[in-house]
Amino acid sequence: MKDKSTIYIFIDEEVKPIAILESPVNFELDTTRLVDGQHTLKIVSRDPSGKEGIRLVPFEVRNGPAISIEGISENAVVDGIVPVMINAYGKGDQRNFLIIGSETPQSIPFWVFVLLIAFVGWAIYYCVTSPLELLNK
């Protein structure tokens, strides 16, 4: 009889485990073989007496190109014509980072326009009132 627990590691609803190991264990999960989307890591542990414990760990894989959308959000209520900007870019791999296309252009936030209008208003006020103050001295 063994004195260590046996660990069975499954991905999603697979019947065959991706690994059978003795505890304690460290392993690397290779997500490059999984499709993008929701997955579940299922860990079954069987102790030397035969009792089993199960742990489910949901996770999401995003190995494919990142997709950024501006102009519409999830579950949005819209009408008329909606301008939508979509950007998709790959991340490269762990050795090389792709710079081209990795930044998503975004529209200028409204607060920048408010700040610009306030500054221009202050500048006009300053230009109009400053010569008057110099004449009064």
Coordinates of N, CA, C and O in Angstrom, one line a residue:
M1 N 0.8 -1.2 0.0 CA 0.0 0.0 0.0 C 0.9 1.2 0.0 O 1.8 1.3 0.8
K2 N 0.6 2.2 -0.9 CA 1.3 3.5 -0.9 C 1.0 4.4 0.2 O -0.1 4.2 0.9
D3 N 1.9 5.3 0.5 CA 1.7 6.2 1.6 C 1.4 7.6 1.1 O 1.4 8.6 1.9
K4 N 1.3 7.8 -0.2 CA 1.0 9.1 -0.8 C -0.2 9.1 -1.6 O -0.7 8.1 -2.1
S5 N -0.9 10.3 -1.7 CA -2.1 10.4 -2.4 C -1.8 10.4 -3.9 O -0.7 11.0 -4.3
T6 N -2.7 9.9 -4.7 CA -2.5 10.0 -6.2 C -3.4 11.1 -6.7 O -4.6 11.2 -6.3
I7 N -2.9 11.9 -7.6 CA -3.6 13.1 -8.1 C -3.9 12.8 -9.6 O -3.0 12.5 -10.4
Y8 N -5.2 13.0 -10.0 CA -5.6 12.9 -11.4 C -6.0 14.3 -11.8 O -6.8 14.9 -11.2
I9 N -5.4 14.7 -13.0 CA -5.8 16.0 -13.5 C -6.5 15.9 -14.8 O -6.0 15.3 -15.7
F10 N -7.7 16.5 -14.8 CA -8.5 16.5 -16.0 C -8.7 18.0 -16.5 O -8.7 18.9 -15.7
I11 N -9.0 18.1 -17.8 CA -9.4 19.4 -18.4 C -10.8 19.2 -19.0 O -11.0 18.3 -19.7
D12 N -11.7 20.1 -18.5 CA -13.1 20.1 -19.0 C -13.7 18.8 -18.7 O -13.6 18.2 -17.6
E13 N -14.4 18.2 -19.6 CA -15.2 16.9 -19.4 C -14.5 15.7 -19.9 O -15.1 14.7 -20.2
E14 N -13.1 15.8 -20.1 CA -12.4 14.7 -20.6 C -12.5 13.5 -19.6 O -12.4 13.7 -18.4
V15 N -12.6 12.3 -20.2 CA -12.6 11.1 -19.4 C -11.2 10.6 -19.0 O -11.0 10.1 -17.9
K16 N -10.3 10.8 -19.9 CA -8.9 10.4 -19.7 C -8.1 11.6 -19.0 O -8.1 12.7 -19.6
P17 N -7.4 11.4 -17.9 CA -6.7 12.5 -17.3 C -5.5 12.9 -18.1 O -4.9 12.1 -18.8
I18 N -5.1 14.2 -18.0 CA -3.9 14.7 -18.7 C -2.7 14.3 -17.9 O -1.6 14.3 -18.5
A19 N -2.8 14.0 -16.7 CA -1.7 13.6 -15.8 C -2.2 12.8 -14.6 O -3.2 13.1 -14.1
I20 N -1.4 11.8 -14.2 CA -1.6 11.1 -13.0 C -0.3 11.2 -12.2 O 0.8 10.7 -12.7
L21 N -0.3 11.8 -11.1 CA 0.9 12.1 -10.3 C 0.7 11.8 -8.8 O -0.4 11.6 -8.3
E22 N 1.8 11.7 -8.1 CA 1.8 11.5 -6.7 C 2.0 12.8 -6.0 O 2.8 13.6 -6.5
S23 N 1.3 13.0 -4.9 CA 1.4 14.3 -4.2 C 2.7 14.3 -3.3 O 3.1 13.2 -2.9
P24 N 3.3 15.4 -3.1 CA 3.0 16.8 -3.6 C 3.5 16.9 -5.0 O 4.5 16.2 -5.4
V25 N 2.9 17.8 -5.8 CA 3.3 17.9 -7.2 C 3.3 19.4 -7.7 O 2.6 20.2 -7.2
N26 N 4.3 19.7 -8.5 CA 4.3 20.9 -9.3 C 4.2 20.6 -10.7 O 5.0 19.7 -11.2
F27 N 3.4 21.3 -11.5 CA 3.3 21.0 -12.9 C 3.0 22.3 -13.7 O 2.5 23.2 -13.1
E28 N 3.3 22.3 -15.0 CA 3.0 23.4 -15.8 C 1.8 23.1 -16.7 O 1.9 22.1 -17.4
L29 N 0.8 23.9 -16.7 CA -0.4 23.7 -17.6 C -0.1 24.4 -18.9 O 0.0 25.6 -18.9
D30 N -0.1 23.6 -20.0 CA 0.2 24.2 -21.3 C -1.2 24.6 -21.9 O -1.9 23.7 -22.4
T31 N -1.5 25.9 -21.9 CA -2.8 26.3 -22.4 C -2.7 26.5 -23.9 O -3.8 26.8 -24.5
T32 N -1.6 26.4 -24.5 CA -1.5 26.6 -26.0 C -2.2 25.5 -26.8 O -2.6 25.7 -27.9
R33 N -2.5 24.4 -26.1 CA -3.2 23.3 -26.8 C -4.7 23.4 -26.6 O -5.5 22.6 -27.1
L34 N -5.2 24.4 -25.8 CA -6.6 24.6 -25.6 C -7.1 25.8 -26.4 O -6.4 26.7 -26.7
V35 N -8.4 25.6 -26.8 CA -9.0 26.7 -27.6 C -9.4 27.9 -26.6 O -9.5 27.7 -25.4
D36 N -9.4 29.1 -27.1 CA -9.8 30.2 -26.3 C -11.2 30.0 -25.8 O -12.1 29.5 -26.5
G37 N -11.4 30.5 -24.5 CA -12.7 30.4 -23.9 C -12.6 29.8 -22.5 O -11.6 29.6 -21.9
Q38 N -13.8 29.5 -22.0 CA -13.9 29.0 -20.6 C -13.6 27.5 -20.6 O -13.9 26.7 -21.5
H39 N -12.8 27.1 -19.5 CA -12.4 25.7 -19.3 C -12.5 25.5 -17.8 O -12.6 26.4 -17.0
T40 N -12.4 24.2 -17.5 CA -12.4 23.8 -16.1 C -11.3 22.8 -15.8 O -11.1 21.8 -16.6
L41 N -10.4 23.1 -14.8 CA -9.4 22.2 -14.4 C -10.0 21.4 -13.3 O -10.5 21.9 -12.3
K42 N -10.1 20.1 -13.5 CA -10.6 19.2 -12.5 C -9.5 18.3 -11.9 O -8.8 17.7 -12.6
I43 N -9.4 18.4 -10.5 CA -8.3 17.7 -9.8 C -9.0 16.7 -8.9 O -9.8 17.1 -8.0
V44 N -8.7 15.5 -9.1 CA -9.2 14.4 -8.3 C -8.0 13.8 -7.5 O -7.0 13.4 -8.1
S45 N -8.2 13.8 -6.2 CA -7.1 13.2 -5.3 C -7.7 11.9 -4.6 O -8.8 11.9 -4.1
R46 N -6.9 10.9 -4.7 CA -7.3 9.6 -4.1 C -6.2 9.3 -3.0 O -5.0 9.1 -3.4
D47 N -6.6 9.2 -1.7 CA -5.6 8.9 -0.7 C -5.3 7.4 -0.6 O -6.0 6.7 -1.3
P48 N -4.4 7.0 0.1 CA -4.0 5.6 0.2 C -5.1 4.7 0.6 O -5.2 3.5 0.2
S49 N -6.1 5.2 1.4 CA -7.2 4.3 1.8 C -8.3 4.2 0.8 O -9.3 3.5 0.9
G50 N -8.2 5.0 -0.3 CA -9.2 5.0 -1.4 C -10.2 6.1 -1.4 O -11.0 6.2 -2.3
K51 N -10.2 7.0 -0.4 CA -11.1 8.1 -0.4 C -10.7 9.1 -1.5 O -9.5 9.3 -1.7
E52 N -11.8 9.7 -2.1 CA -11.5 10.7 -3.2 C -12.0 12.1 -2.8 O -13.0 12.2 -2.1
G53 N -11.2 13.1 -3.2 CA -11.6 14.5 -3.1 C -11.6 15.1 -4.5 O -10.7 14.8 -5.3
I54 N -12.5 16.0 -4.8 CA -12.5 16.7 -6.1 C -12.5 18.2 -5.9 O -13.2 18.7 -5.0
R55 N -11.7 18.8 -6.8 CA -11.7 20.3 -6.8 C -11.8 20.7 -8.2 O -11.1 20.3 -9.1
L56 N -12.7 21.7 -8.5 CA -12.9 22.2 -9.8 C -12.4 23.7 -9.8 O -12.8 24.4 -8.9
V57 N -11.6 24.0 -10.8 CA -11.1 25.3 -10.9 C -11.4 25.9 -12.3 O -10.8 25.5 -13.3
P58 N -12.4 26.8 -12.4 CA -12.8 27.3 -13.7 C -11.7 28.4 -14.1 O -11.2 29.1 -13.2
F59 N -11.4 28.5 -15.4 CA -10.4 29.5 -15.9 C -10.8 29.8 -17.3 O -11.5 29.0 -18.0
E60 N -10.2 30.9 -17.8 CA -10.4 31.3 -19.2 C -9.1 31.4 -19.9 O -8.1 31.9 -19.4
V61 N -9.1 30.8 -21.1 CA -7.9 30.9 -21.9 C -8.0 32.0 -23.0 O -9.1 32.1 -23.7
R62 N -7.0 32.8 -23.2 CA -6.9 33.8 -24.2 C -5.5 33.8 -24.9 O -4.7 34.7 -24.7
N63 N -5.3 32.7 -25.6 CA -4.0 32.6 -26.3 C -4.1 33.3 -27.7 O -3.0 33.7 -28.2
G64 N -5.3 33.5 -28.2 CA -5.4 34.1 -29.6 C -5.3 35.6 -29.5 O -5.0 36.2 -28.5
P65 N -5.4 36.2 -30.6 CA -5.3 37.7 -30.7 C -6.3 38.3 -29.7 O -7.5 37.9 -29.6
A66 N -5.9 39.4 -29.0 CA -6.7 40.1 -28.2 C -7.7 41.0 -29.0 O -7.2 41.5 -30.1
I67 N -8.9 41.1 -28.7 CA -9.9 41.9 -29.4 C -10.4 43.0 -28.5 O -10.9 42.8 -27.4
S68 N -10.2 44.2 -29.0 CA -10.7 45.4 -28.3 C -11.8 46.1 -29.1 O -11.7 46.3 -30.3
I69 N -12.9 46.4 -28.5 CA -14.0 47.0 -29.1 C -14.4 48.4 -28.4 O -14.5 48.4 -27.2
E70 N -14.5 49.4 -29.2 CA -14.9 50.7 -28.7 C -16.2 51.2 -29.4 O -16.2 51.0 -30.7
G71 N -17.1 51.7 -28.7 CA -18.4 52.2 -29.4 C -19.6 51.4 -29.0 O -20.7 51.9 -29.1
I72 N -19.4 50.2 -28.5 CA -20.5 49.4 -28.0 C -20.0 48.5 -26.9 O -18.9 48.0 -27.0
S73 N -20.8 48.3 -25.9 CA -20.4 47.4 -24.8 C -21.3 46.2 -24.7 O -22.4 46.2 -25.3
E74 N -21.0 45.3 -23.8 CA -21.8 44.1 -23.7 C -23.1 44.5 -23.1 O -23.2 45.3 -22.2
N75 N -24.2 43.9 -23.6 CA -25.6 44.1 -23.2 C -26.0 45.6 -23.3 O -26.9 46.0 -22.6
A76 N -25.4 46.3 -24.3 CA -25.8 47.7 -24.5 C -27.2 47.7 -25.2 O -27.5 46.9 -26.0
V77 N -27.9 48.8 -24.9 CA -29.2 49.1 -25.6 C -28.9 50.2 -26.6 O -28.5 51.3 -26.2
V78 N -29.0 50.0 -27.9 CA -28.6 50.9 -28.9 C -29.7 51.2 -29.9 O -30.7 50.3 -30.0
D79 N -29.7 52.3 -30.6 CA -30.6 52.5 -31.7 C -29.9 53.4 -32.7 O -28.8 54.0 -32.4
G80 N -30.4 53.4 -33.9 CA -29.8 54.2 -35.0 C -28.4 53.6 -35.4 O -28.2 52.4 -35.4
I81 N -27.6 54.5 -35.9 CA -26.3 54.1 -36.5 C -25.3 54.2 -35.3 O -25.1 55.3 -34.7
V82 N -24.6 53.1 -35.0 CA -23.6 53.1 -33.9 C -22.2 52.9 -34.5 O -21.9 51.8 -35.1
P83 N -21.3 53.9 -34.4 CA -19.9 53.7 -34.9 C -19.2 52.8 -34.0 O -19.2 53.0 -32.7
V84 N -18.6 51.7 -34.5 CA -17.9 50.8 -33.7 C -16.4 50.6 -34.2 O -16.3 50.5 -35.4
M85 N -15.5 50.6 -33.3 CA -14.1 50.4 -33.7 C -13.6 49.1 -33.1 O -13.7 48.9 -31.9
I86 N -13.0 48.2 -34.0 CA -12.5 46.9 -33.5 C -11.0 46.8 -33.8 O -10.6 47.2 -34.9
N87 N -10.3 46.4 -32.8 CA -8.8 46.2 -33.0 C -8.5 44.8 -32.5 O -8.9 44.4 -31.4
A88 N -7.8 44.0 -33.3 CA -7.3 42.7 -32.9 C -5.8 42.6 -33.1 O -5.3 43.0 -34.1
Y89 N -5.1 42.2 -32.1 CA -3.7 42.1 -32.2 C -3.2 40.9 -31.4 O -3.7 40.5 -30.4
G90 N -2.1 40.2 -32.0 CA -1.5 39.1 -31.3 C -0.5 39.6 -30.3 O 0.1 40.6 -30.4
K91 N -0.3 38.7 -29.3 CA 0.7 39.1 -28.2 C 2.1 38.5 -28.5 O 3.0 38.7 -27.7
G92 N 2.2 37.8 -29.6 CA 3.5 37.1 -29.8 C 3.6 35.9 -29.0 O 2.6 35.2 -28.7
D93 N 4.8 35.6 -28.5 CA 4.9 34.5 -27.5 C 5.7 35.0 -26.3 O 6.0 36.2 -26.2
Q94 N 6.1 34.1 -25.5 CA 6.7 34.5 -24.2 C 8.2 35.0 -24.5 O 8.8 35.6 -23.6
R95 N 8.7 34.7 -25.7 CA 10.1 35.2 -26.0 C 10.1 36.5 -26.7 O 11.0 37.3 -26.6
N96 N 9.1 36.7 -27.6 CA 9.0 37.9 -28.4 C 7.7 38.6 -28.2 O 6.6 38.0 -28.2
F97 N 7.7 39.9 -28.0 CA 6.5 40.7 -27.9 C 6.3 41.5 -29.1 O 7.2 42.1 -29.7
L98 N 5.1 41.5 -29.7 CA 4.8 42.2 -30.9 C 4.3 43.6 -30.5 O 3.3 43.8 -29.9
I99 N 5.1 44.6 -31.0 CA 4.7 46.0 -30.7 C 3.7 46.5 -31.7 O 2.8 47.2 -31.3
I100 N 3.8 46.1 -33.0 CA 2.9 46.6 -34.0 C 1.5 46.1 -33.7 O 1.2 44.9 -33.6
G101 N 0.6 47.1 -33.6 CA -0.8 46.7 -33.4 C -1.2 46.4 -32.0 O -2.3 46.1 -31.7
S102 N -0.2 46.5 -31.1 CA -0.6 46.1 -29.7 C -1.3 47.3 -28.9 O -1.7 47.0 -27.8
E103 N -1.4 48.4 -29.5 CA -2.1 49.5 -28.8 C -3.4 49.8 -29.5 O -3.4 49.9 -30.7
T104 N -4.4 49.9 -28.8 CA -5.7 50.2 -29.4 C -6.0 51.7 -29.4 O -6.0 52.3 -28.3
P105 N -6.2 52.3 -30.6 CA -6.5 53.7 -30.6 C -7.9 54.0 -29.9 O -8.8 53.1 -30.1
Q106 N -8.0 55.1 -29.2 CA -9.2 55.4 -28.5 C -9.6 56.8 -28.8 O -8.7 57.7 -29.1
S107 N -10.9 57.1 -28.7 CA -11.3 58.5 -28.9 C -10.9 59.3 -27.7 O -10.7 58.8 -26.6
I108 N -10.9 60.6 -27.9 CA -10.5 61.5 -26.9 C -11.6 61.7 -25.9 O -12.8 61.9 -26.2
P109 N -11.3 61.5 -24.6 CA -12.4 61.6 -23.6 C -13.0 63.0 -23.5 O -12.3 64.0 -23.8
F110 N -14.2 63.1 -23.1 CA -14.9 64.4 -23.1 C -14.3 65.4 -22.1 O -14.3 66.6 -22.3
W111 N -13.7 64.9 -21.0 CA -13.1 65.8 -20.0 C -11.9 66.6 -20.6 O -11.6 67.6 -20.1
V112 N -11.2 66.0 -21.6 CA -10.1 66.7 -22.2 C -10.7 68.0 -22.9 O -10.1 69.1 -22.9
F113 N -11.8 67.8 -23.6 CA -12.5 69.0 -24.2 C -12.9 70.0 -23.2 O -12.8 71.2 -23.4
V114 N -13.5 69.6 -22.1 CA -13.9 70.5 -21.0 C -12.7 71.3 -20.5 O -12.7 72.5 -20.3
L115 N -11.6 70.6 -20.3 CA -10.3 71.2 -19.8 C -9.8 72.2 -20.8 O -9.4 73.3 -20.5
L116 N -9.8 71.9 -22.1 CA -9.4 72.7 -23.2 C -10.2 74.0 -23.2 O -9.7 75.1 -23.4
I117 N -11.5 73.9 -23.2 CA -12.4 75.0 -23.2 C -12.2 75.9 -22.0 O -12.1 77.2 -22.1
A118 N -12.0 75.3 -20.8 CA -11.8 76.1 -19.6 C -10.4 76.9 -19.8 O -10.4 78.1 -19.4
F119 N -9.4 76.3 -20.3 CA -8.1 76.9 -20.4 C -8.2 78.1 -21.4 O -7.7 79.1 -21.2
V120 N -8.9 77.8 -22.6 CA -9.0 78.9 -23.6 C -9.8 80.0 -23.0 O -9.5 81.2 -23.2
G121 N -10.9 79.8 -22.2 CA -11.6 80.8 -21.6 C -10.8 81.6 -20.6 O -10.9 82.9 -20.6
W122 N -10.0 81.0 -19.8 CA -9.1 81.7 -18.9 C -8.1 82.5 -19.6 O -7.8 83.6 -19.3
A123 N -7.5 81.9 -20.7 CA -6.5 82.7 -21.5 C -7.1 84.0 -22.1 O -6.4 85.0 -22.1
I124 N -8.3 83.9 -22.6 CA -9.0 85.1 -23.2 C -9.2 86.1 -22.1 O -8.9 87.3 -22.2
Y125 N -9.7 85.7 -20.9 CA -9.9 86.5 -19.8 C -8.6 87.2 -19.4 O -8.6 88.4 -19.1
Y126 N -7.6 86.5 -19.3 CA -6.3 87.0 -18.9 C -5.7 88.0 -19.9 O -5.3 89.1 -19.5
C127 N -5.9 87.7 -21.2 CA -5.4 88.7 -22.2 C -6.2 90.0 -22.2 O -5.7 91.1 -22.5
V128 N -7.5 89.9 -21.9 CA -8.3 91.1 -21.9 C -8.1 91.9 -20.6 O -8.0 93.2 -20.7
T129 N -7.9 91.3 -19.5 CA -7.8 92.1 -18.2 C -6.3 92.5 -17.9 O -6.1 93.5 -17.2
S130 N -5.3 91.8 -18.4 CA -3.9 92.2 -18.1 C -3.5 93.6 -18.7 O -2.9 94.3 -17.9
P131 N -3.8 93.9 -19.9 CA -3.5 95.3 -20.4 C -4.1 96.4 -19.6 O -3.6 97.5 -19.4
L132 N -5.4 96.1 -19.1 CA -6.0 97.1 -18.3 C -5.3 97.4 -17.0 O -5.2 98.5 -16.5
E133 N -4.8 96.3 -16.4 CA -4.1 96.4 -15.1 C -2.8 97.2 -15.3 O -2.4 98.0 -14.4
L134 N -2.1 97.0 -16.4 CA -0.9 97.7 -16.7 C -1.1 99.2 -16.9 O -0.3 100.0 -16.5
L135 N -2.2 99.5 -17.5 CA -2.6 100.9 -17.7 C -2.9 101.6 -16.4 O -2.7 102.8 -16.2
N136 N -3.5 100.9 -15.5 CA -3.9 101.5 -14.2 C -2.7 101.8 -13.3 O -2.8 102.5 -12.3
K137 N -1.6 101.2 -13.5 CA -0.4 101.4 -12.6 C 0.4 102.6 -12.9 O 0.5 103.3 -13.7

